[in-house]
Short mmCIF file of N, CA and C in Angstrom, two decimals:
data_model
loop_
_atom_site.label_atom_id
_atom_site.label_comp_id
_atom_site.label_asym_id
_atom_site.label_seq_id
_atom_site.Cartn_x
_atom_site.Cartn_y
_atom_site.Cartn_z
N UNK T 2 93.21 112.02 92.76
CA UNK T 2 93.53 111.12 93.85
C UNK T 2 94.36 109.95 93.29
N UNK T 3 95.43 109.65 94.01
CA UNK T 3 96.30 108.56 93.59
C UNK T 3 95.76 107.23 94.11
N UNK T 4 95.61 106.27 93.22
CA UNK T 4 95.15 104.94 93.58
C UNK T 4 96.34 104.16 94.14
N UNK T 5 96.12 103.49 95.28
CA UNK T 5 97.19 102.70 95.88
C UNK T 5 97.00 101.23 95.54
N UNK T 6 98.10 100.55 95.39
CA UNK T 6 98.06 99.11 95.17
C UNK T 6 98.09 98.40 96.53
N UNK T 7 97.75 97.13 96.53
CA UNK T 7 97.83 96.35 97.76
C UNK T 7 99.25 96.38 98.30
N UNK T 8 100.22 96.27 97.41
CA UNK T 8 101.61 96.28 97.84
C UNK T 8 101.98 97.59 98.53
N UNK T 9 101.49 98.71 98.00
CA UNK T 9 101.83 100.00 98.62
C UNK T 9 101.09 100.17 99.95
N UNK T 10 99.87 99.65 100.05
CA UNK T 10 99.15 99.69 101.32
C UNK T 10 99.89 98.89 102.39
N UNK T 11 100.35 97.70 102.01
CA UNK T 11 101.10 96.86 102.96
C UNK T 11 102.43 97.50 103.33
N UNK T 12 103.09 98.09 102.36
CA UNK T 12 104.37 98.77 102.64
C UNK T 12 104.16 99.90 103.64
N UNK T 13 103.10 100.68 103.45
CA UNK T 13 102.79 101.78 104.37
C UNK T 13 102.52 101.24 105.77
N UNK T 14 101.72 100.17 105.85
CA UNK T 14 101.39 99.59 107.16
C UNK T 14 102.63 99.06 107.86
N UNK T 15 103.47 98.37 107.11
CA UNK T 15 104.68 97.79 107.71
C UNK T 15 105.70 98.84 108.14
N UNK T 16 105.61 100.04 107.61
CA UNK T 16 106.52 101.12 108.03
C UNK T 16 106.15 101.65 109.41
N UNK T 17 104.86 101.60 109.74
CA UNK T 17 104.45 102.22 111.00
C UNK T 17 103.99 101.25 112.08
N UNK T 18 103.75 100.01 111.71
CA UNK T 18 103.31 99.01 112.69
C UNK T 18 104.46 98.07 113.02
N UNK T 19 104.74 97.94 114.29
CA UNK T 19 105.81 97.05 114.73
C UNK T 19 105.40 95.61 114.50
N UNK T 20 106.22 94.87 113.78
CA UNK T 20 106.00 93.44 113.52
C UNK T 20 106.83 92.67 114.54
N UNK T 21 106.16 91.96 115.41
CA UNK T 21 106.84 91.23 116.46
C UNK T 21 107.10 89.79 116.04
N UNK T 22 108.24 89.28 116.44
CA UNK T 22 108.52 87.86 116.25
C UNK T 22 107.76 87.08 117.33
N UNK T 23 107.74 85.79 117.19
CA UNK T 23 107.10 84.92 118.18
C UNK T 23 107.70 85.17 119.57
N UNK T 24 109.02 85.18 119.67
CA UNK T 24 109.68 85.38 120.96
C UNK T 24 109.40 86.76 121.54
N UNK T 25 109.41 87.79 120.70
CA UNK T 25 109.09 89.15 121.18
C UNK T 25 107.65 89.20 121.70
N UNK T 26 106.75 88.52 121.00
CA UNK T 26 105.35 88.50 121.42
C UNK T 26 105.22 87.85 122.79
N UNK T 27 105.84 86.69 122.97
CA UNK T 27 105.77 86.00 124.27
C UNK T 27 106.34 86.86 125.38
N UNK T 28 107.44 87.53 125.09
CA UNK T 28 108.06 88.39 126.10
C UNK T 28 107.12 89.52 126.53
N UNK T 29 106.53 90.21 125.55
CA UNK T 29 105.61 91.30 125.88
C UNK T 29 104.35 90.80 126.58
N UNK T 30 103.85 89.64 126.15
CA UNK T 30 102.66 89.08 126.80
C UNK T 30 102.93 88.75 128.26
N UNK T 31 104.17 88.41 128.58
CA UNK T 31 104.49 88.04 129.96
C UNK T 31 104.61 89.24 130.88
N UNK T 32 104.80 90.43 130.33
CA UNK T 32 105.02 91.60 131.18
C UNK T 32 103.98 92.70 131.01
N UNK T 33 103.06 92.53 130.07
CA UNK T 33 102.03 93.56 129.87
C UNK T 33 100.65 92.92 129.82
N UNK T 34 99.67 93.67 130.24
CA UNK T 34 98.30 93.22 130.07
C UNK T 34 97.93 93.47 128.61
N UNK T 35 97.55 92.45 127.90
CA UNK T 35 97.37 92.54 126.46
C UNK T 35 96.17 91.74 125.99
N UNK T 36 95.73 92.05 124.78
CA UNK T 36 94.67 91.30 124.13
C UNK T 36 95.18 90.85 122.77
N UNK T 37 95.05 89.56 122.49
CA UNK T 37 95.40 89.02 121.18
C UNK T 37 94.11 88.96 120.36
N UNK T 38 94.16 89.53 119.16
CA UNK T 38 92.98 89.57 118.30
C UNK T 38 93.26 88.85 116.99
N UNK T 39 92.40 87.90 116.68
CA UNK T 39 92.43 87.17 115.42
C UNK T 39 91.51 87.91 114.44
N UNK T 40 92.06 88.42 113.34
CA UNK T 40 91.26 89.19 112.39
C UNK T 40 90.86 88.37 111.16
N UNK T 41 91.06 87.04 111.22
CA UNK T 41 90.68 86.19 110.09
C UNK T 41 89.16 86.10 109.98
N UNK T 42 88.71 85.52 108.89
CA UNK T 42 87.28 85.31 108.67
C UNK T 42 86.77 84.17 109.56
N UNK T 43 85.48 84.17 109.79
CA UNK T 43 84.83 83.18 110.65
C UNK T 43 85.16 81.75 110.22
N UNK T 44 85.11 81.48 108.92
CA UNK T 44 85.37 80.12 108.44
C UNK T 44 86.79 79.66 108.75
N UNK T 45 87.75 80.56 108.70
CA UNK T 45 89.13 80.21 109.03
C UNK T 45 89.26 79.82 110.50
N UNK T 46 88.59 80.57 111.35
CA UNK T 46 88.64 80.32 112.78
C UNK T 46 87.95 79.01 113.13
N UNK T 47 86.81 78.76 112.52
CA UNK T 47 86.08 77.52 112.78
C UNK T 47 86.91 76.32 112.35
N UNK T 48 87.58 76.43 111.21
CA UNK T 48 88.35 75.30 110.67
C UNK T 48 89.64 75.02 111.42
N UNK T 49 90.26 76.05 112.00
CA UNK T 49 91.60 75.80 112.56
C UNK T 49 91.80 76.27 113.99
N UNK T 50 90.83 76.92 114.61
CA UNK T 50 91.00 77.40 115.97
C UNK T 50 91.71 78.75 116.00
N UNK T 51 92.11 79.15 117.21
CA UNK T 51 92.76 80.44 117.43
C UNK T 51 93.94 80.27 118.37
N UNK T 52 94.76 81.29 118.44
CA UNK T 52 95.81 81.33 119.46
C UNK T 52 95.13 81.31 120.82
N UNK T 53 95.70 80.56 121.76
CA UNK T 53 95.12 80.43 123.09
C UNK T 53 94.84 81.81 123.69
N UNK T 54 93.63 81.98 124.18
CA UNK T 54 93.13 83.20 124.83
C UNK T 54 92.89 84.37 123.87
N UNK T 55 93.02 84.14 122.58
CA UNK T 55 92.74 85.21 121.62
C UNK T 55 91.23 85.40 121.49
N UNK T 56 90.86 86.59 121.08
CA UNK T 56 89.47 86.85 120.73
C UNK T 56 89.40 87.00 119.21
N UNK T 57 88.26 86.69 118.66
CA UNK T 57 88.08 86.77 117.22
C UNK T 57 87.22 87.98 116.88
N UNK T 58 87.82 88.89 116.11
CA UNK T 58 87.08 90.01 115.54
C UNK T 58 87.49 90.09 114.08
N UNK T 59 86.61 89.69 113.15
CA UNK T 59 86.99 89.73 111.74
C UNK T 59 87.41 91.13 111.32
N UNK T 60 88.36 91.18 110.40
CA UNK T 60 88.91 92.45 109.91
C UNK T 60 87.82 93.46 109.57
N UNK T 61 86.76 93.00 108.94
CA UNK T 61 85.70 93.91 108.51
C UNK T 61 84.87 94.50 109.63
N UNK T 62 84.99 93.96 110.85
CA UNK T 62 84.20 94.46 111.98
C UNK T 62 85.03 95.15 113.05
N UNK T 63 86.31 95.17 112.87
CA UNK T 63 87.22 95.64 113.91
C UNK T 63 86.90 97.04 114.41
N UNK T 64 86.77 97.99 113.49
CA UNK T 64 86.52 99.37 113.89
C UNK T 64 85.19 99.52 114.62
N UNK T 65 84.19 98.73 114.20
CA UNK T 65 82.87 98.81 114.83
C UNK T 65 82.87 98.20 116.23
N UNK T 66 83.52 97.07 116.39
CA UNK T 66 83.56 96.39 117.69
C UNK T 66 84.38 97.17 118.72
N UNK T 67 85.43 97.87 118.25
CA UNK T 67 86.31 98.56 119.19
C UNK T 67 86.02 100.05 119.31
N UNK T 68 84.95 100.51 118.70
CA UNK T 68 84.57 101.92 118.84
C UNK T 68 84.30 102.21 120.32
N UNK T 69 84.65 103.41 120.77
CA UNK T 69 84.48 103.73 122.19
C UNK T 69 83.06 103.54 122.72
N UNK T 70 82.06 103.75 121.88
CA UNK T 70 80.67 103.63 122.35
C UNK T 70 80.03 102.28 121.99
N UNK T 71 80.83 101.33 121.54
CA UNK T 71 80.31 100.03 121.12
C UNK T 71 79.87 99.20 122.32
N UNK T 72 78.67 98.65 122.22
CA UNK T 72 78.17 97.77 123.28
C UNK T 72 78.73 96.36 123.14
N UNK T 73 79.40 96.08 122.01
CA UNK T 73 79.95 94.74 121.80
C UNK T 73 81.48 94.72 121.88
N UNK T 74 82.05 95.69 122.57
CA UNK T 74 83.50 95.76 122.75
C UNK T 74 83.93 94.68 123.74
N UNK T 75 84.65 93.67 123.26
CA UNK T 75 85.07 92.60 124.17
C UNK T 75 86.17 93.07 125.12
N UNK T 76 86.08 92.61 126.34
CA UNK T 76 87.13 92.86 127.35
C UNK T 76 87.39 94.34 127.60
N UNK T 77 86.43 95.20 127.30
CA UNK T 77 86.56 96.64 127.54
C UNK T 77 87.86 97.21 127.00
N UNK T 78 88.17 96.86 125.77
CA UNK T 78 89.39 97.34 125.11
C UNK T 78 89.29 98.84 124.92
N UNK T 79 90.34 99.55 125.33
CA UNK T 79 90.36 101.00 125.12
C UNK T 79 91.58 101.40 124.31
N UNK T 80 91.74 102.67 124.10
CA UNK T 80 92.79 103.19 123.22
C UNK T 80 94.20 102.83 123.68
N UNK T 81 94.38 102.56 124.98
CA UNK T 81 95.71 102.27 125.52
C UNK T 81 95.97 100.77 125.74
N UNK T 82 95.00 99.93 125.45
CA UNK T 82 95.19 98.49 125.60
C UNK T 82 96.25 98.01 124.61
N UNK T 83 97.12 97.13 125.07
CA UNK T 83 98.10 96.51 124.16
C UNK T 83 97.37 95.49 123.30
N UNK T 84 97.40 95.70 121.98
CA UNK T 84 96.69 94.84 121.05
C UNK T 84 97.68 94.12 120.15
N UNK T 85 97.58 92.79 120.12
CA UNK T 85 98.44 91.95 119.29
C UNK T 85 97.55 91.31 118.23
N UNK T 86 97.69 91.72 116.99
CA UNK T 86 96.84 91.25 115.91
C UNK T 86 97.54 90.20 115.06
N UNK T 87 96.76 89.23 114.60
CA UNK T 87 97.28 88.24 113.65
C UNK T 87 96.18 87.82 112.69
N UNK T 88 96.61 87.23 111.59
CA UNK T 88 95.69 86.67 110.60
C UNK T 88 96.31 85.36 110.11
N UNK T 89 96.11 85.02 108.86
CA UNK T 89 96.70 83.78 108.34
C UNK T 89 98.16 83.97 107.98
N UNK T 90 98.50 85.10 107.37
CA UNK T 90 99.86 85.30 106.89
C UNK T 90 100.52 86.59 107.32
N UNK T 91 99.84 87.41 108.12
CA UNK T 91 100.43 88.65 108.61
C UNK T 91 100.12 89.88 107.77
N UNK T 92 99.33 89.71 106.71
CA UNK T 92 99.02 90.84 105.83
C UNK T 92 97.77 91.59 106.28
N UNK T 93 96.69 90.87 106.49
CA UNK T 93 95.47 91.53 106.98
C UNK T 93 95.70 92.14 108.35
N UNK T 94 96.49 91.45 109.17
CA UNK T 94 96.75 91.98 110.50
C UNK T 94 97.57 93.27 110.44
N UNK T 95 98.46 93.38 109.47
CA UNK T 95 99.22 94.63 109.29
C UNK T 95 98.28 95.77 108.92
N UNK T 96 97.38 95.52 107.97
CA UNK T 96 96.43 96.55 107.55
C UNK T 96 95.46 96.90 108.68
N UNK T 97 95.01 95.89 109.41
CA UNK T 97 94.09 96.12 110.52
C UNK T 97 94.77 96.93 111.63
N UNK T 98 96.02 96.60 111.93
CA UNK T 98 96.76 97.32 112.97
C UNK T 98 96.96 98.78 112.57
N UNK T 99 97.26 99.02 111.31
CA UNK T 99 97.42 100.40 110.83
C UNK T 99 96.12 101.18 110.98
N UNK T 100 95.01 100.55 110.66
CA UNK T 100 93.71 101.20 110.81
C UNK T 100 93.45 101.56 112.27
N UNK T 101 93.73 100.63 113.18
CA UNK T 101 93.52 100.91 114.60
C UNK T 101 94.41 102.05 115.08
N UNK T 102 95.63 102.09 114.60
CA UNK T 102 96.52 103.19 114.95
C UNK T 102 95.94 104.51 114.44
N UNK T 103 95.43 104.50 113.24
CA UNK T 103 94.87 105.72 112.63
C UNK T 103 93.62 106.22 113.34
N UNK T 104 92.89 105.33 114.01
CA UNK T 104 91.70 105.78 114.72
C UNK T 104 91.97 106.01 116.22
N UNK T 105 93.24 106.01 116.60
CA UNK T 105 93.60 106.45 117.94
C UNK T 105 94.12 105.42 118.91
N UNK T 106 94.17 104.15 118.54
CA UNK T 106 94.76 103.17 119.44
C UNK T 106 96.28 103.37 119.45
N UNK T 107 96.90 103.22 120.59
CA UNK T 107 98.31 103.61 120.72
C UNK T 107 99.29 102.45 120.80
N UNK T 108 98.84 101.28 121.19
CA UNK T 108 99.74 100.14 121.41
C UNK T 108 99.29 98.96 120.57
N UNK T 109 99.56 99.03 119.27
CA UNK T 109 99.07 98.04 118.33
C UNK T 109 100.27 97.36 117.66
N UNK T 110 100.24 96.03 117.64
CA UNK T 110 101.34 95.25 117.07
C UNK T 110 100.80 94.19 116.11
N UNK T 111 101.59 93.87 115.12
CA UNK T 111 101.29 92.78 114.21
C UNK T 111 102.16 91.60 114.62
N UNK T 112 101.51 90.47 114.98
CA UNK T 112 102.30 89.30 115.36
C UNK T 112 102.33 88.26 114.25
N UNK T 113 101.85 88.64 113.06
CA UNK T 113 102.02 87.79 111.89
C UNK T 113 100.91 86.82 111.64
N UNK T 114 101.30 85.61 111.26
CA UNK T 114 100.34 84.61 110.83
C UNK T 114 100.14 83.47 111.81
N UNK T 115 98.97 82.90 111.75
CA UNK T 115 98.59 81.78 112.61
C UNK T 115 99.52 80.58 112.42
N UNK T 116 99.85 80.29 111.17
CA UNK T 116 100.75 79.17 110.90
C UNK T 116 102.12 79.36 111.50
N UNK T 117 102.60 80.58 111.47
CA UNK T 117 103.90 80.91 112.08
C UNK T 117 103.86 80.66 113.58
N UNK T 118 102.74 81.03 114.21
CA UNK T 118 102.57 80.81 115.65
C UNK T 118 102.64 79.31 115.96
N UNK T 119 101.91 78.53 115.19
CA UNK T 119 101.90 77.08 115.39
C UNK T 119 103.29 76.49 115.13
N UNK T 120 103.94 76.93 114.07
CA UNK T 120 105.28 76.43 113.73
C UNK T 120 106.30 76.68 114.85
N UNK T 121 106.07 77.73 115.63
CA UNK T 121 106.96 78.06 116.74
C UNK T 121 106.54 77.37 118.04
N UNK T 122 105.50 76.55 117.98
CA UNK T 122 105.07 75.83 119.17
C UNK T 122 104.09 76.57 120.04
N UNK T 123 103.49 77.63 119.51
CA UNK T 123 102.55 78.43 120.29
C UNK T 123 101.28 77.67 120.61
N UNK T 124 100.72 77.96 121.75
CA UNK T 124 99.48 77.31 122.20
C UNK T 124 98.29 77.79 121.38
N UNK T 125 97.40 76.87 121.05
CA UNK T 125 96.17 77.21 120.33
C UNK T 125 95.00 76.57 121.04
N UNK T 126 93.81 76.94 120.62
CA UNK T 126 92.59 76.36 121.18
C UNK T 126 91.52 76.35 120.09
N UNK T 127 90.46 75.58 120.33
CA UNK T 127 89.33 75.55 119.40
C UNK T 127 88.74 76.95 119.35
N UNK T 128 88.00 77.23 118.28
CA UNK T 128 87.43 78.57 118.13
C UNK T 128 86.53 78.89 119.32
N UNK T 129 86.60 80.16 119.74
CA UNK T 129 85.81 80.56 120.93
C UNK T 129 84.31 80.54 120.68
#
C-alpha cells in the first residue's frame, strides 16, 4: 500500500472538489437552497464565531452527523443538499468535502477559509 502525504491528499481533494470564491459562493447561495458547514474545531468556533447561518460540525464528526440514519443530522441534510464547507484556511474543508463526495453526497463545495470570508466582508455571527 502506498502511503500518501498530506500534500498528495490535498492535491487529490482539490482536483475533484470545486473551490468557490467568495463571489461565487454568494451567487450560489442566492439561487439555491444550501447549508454552510463549519468543519473547524469547537475551540476555533467559540473564539471567533461562524459565517452567518452556518452550522458547526467538526471535521471528525461529519460522516457520523450526516449519515442517512443519524438522529443528529441538522436541517435534514440529504445526499442532494448543496453543502458549502469551510475551515480556517480551506484545507480541512477540502478534505472533508472530498470525504462527503466519496460517501455519496453530490453537491459539495469548498468555500475556503473563515479569514478569507471576513476579509471579503462576509457576515458572521457568534458561535451557535
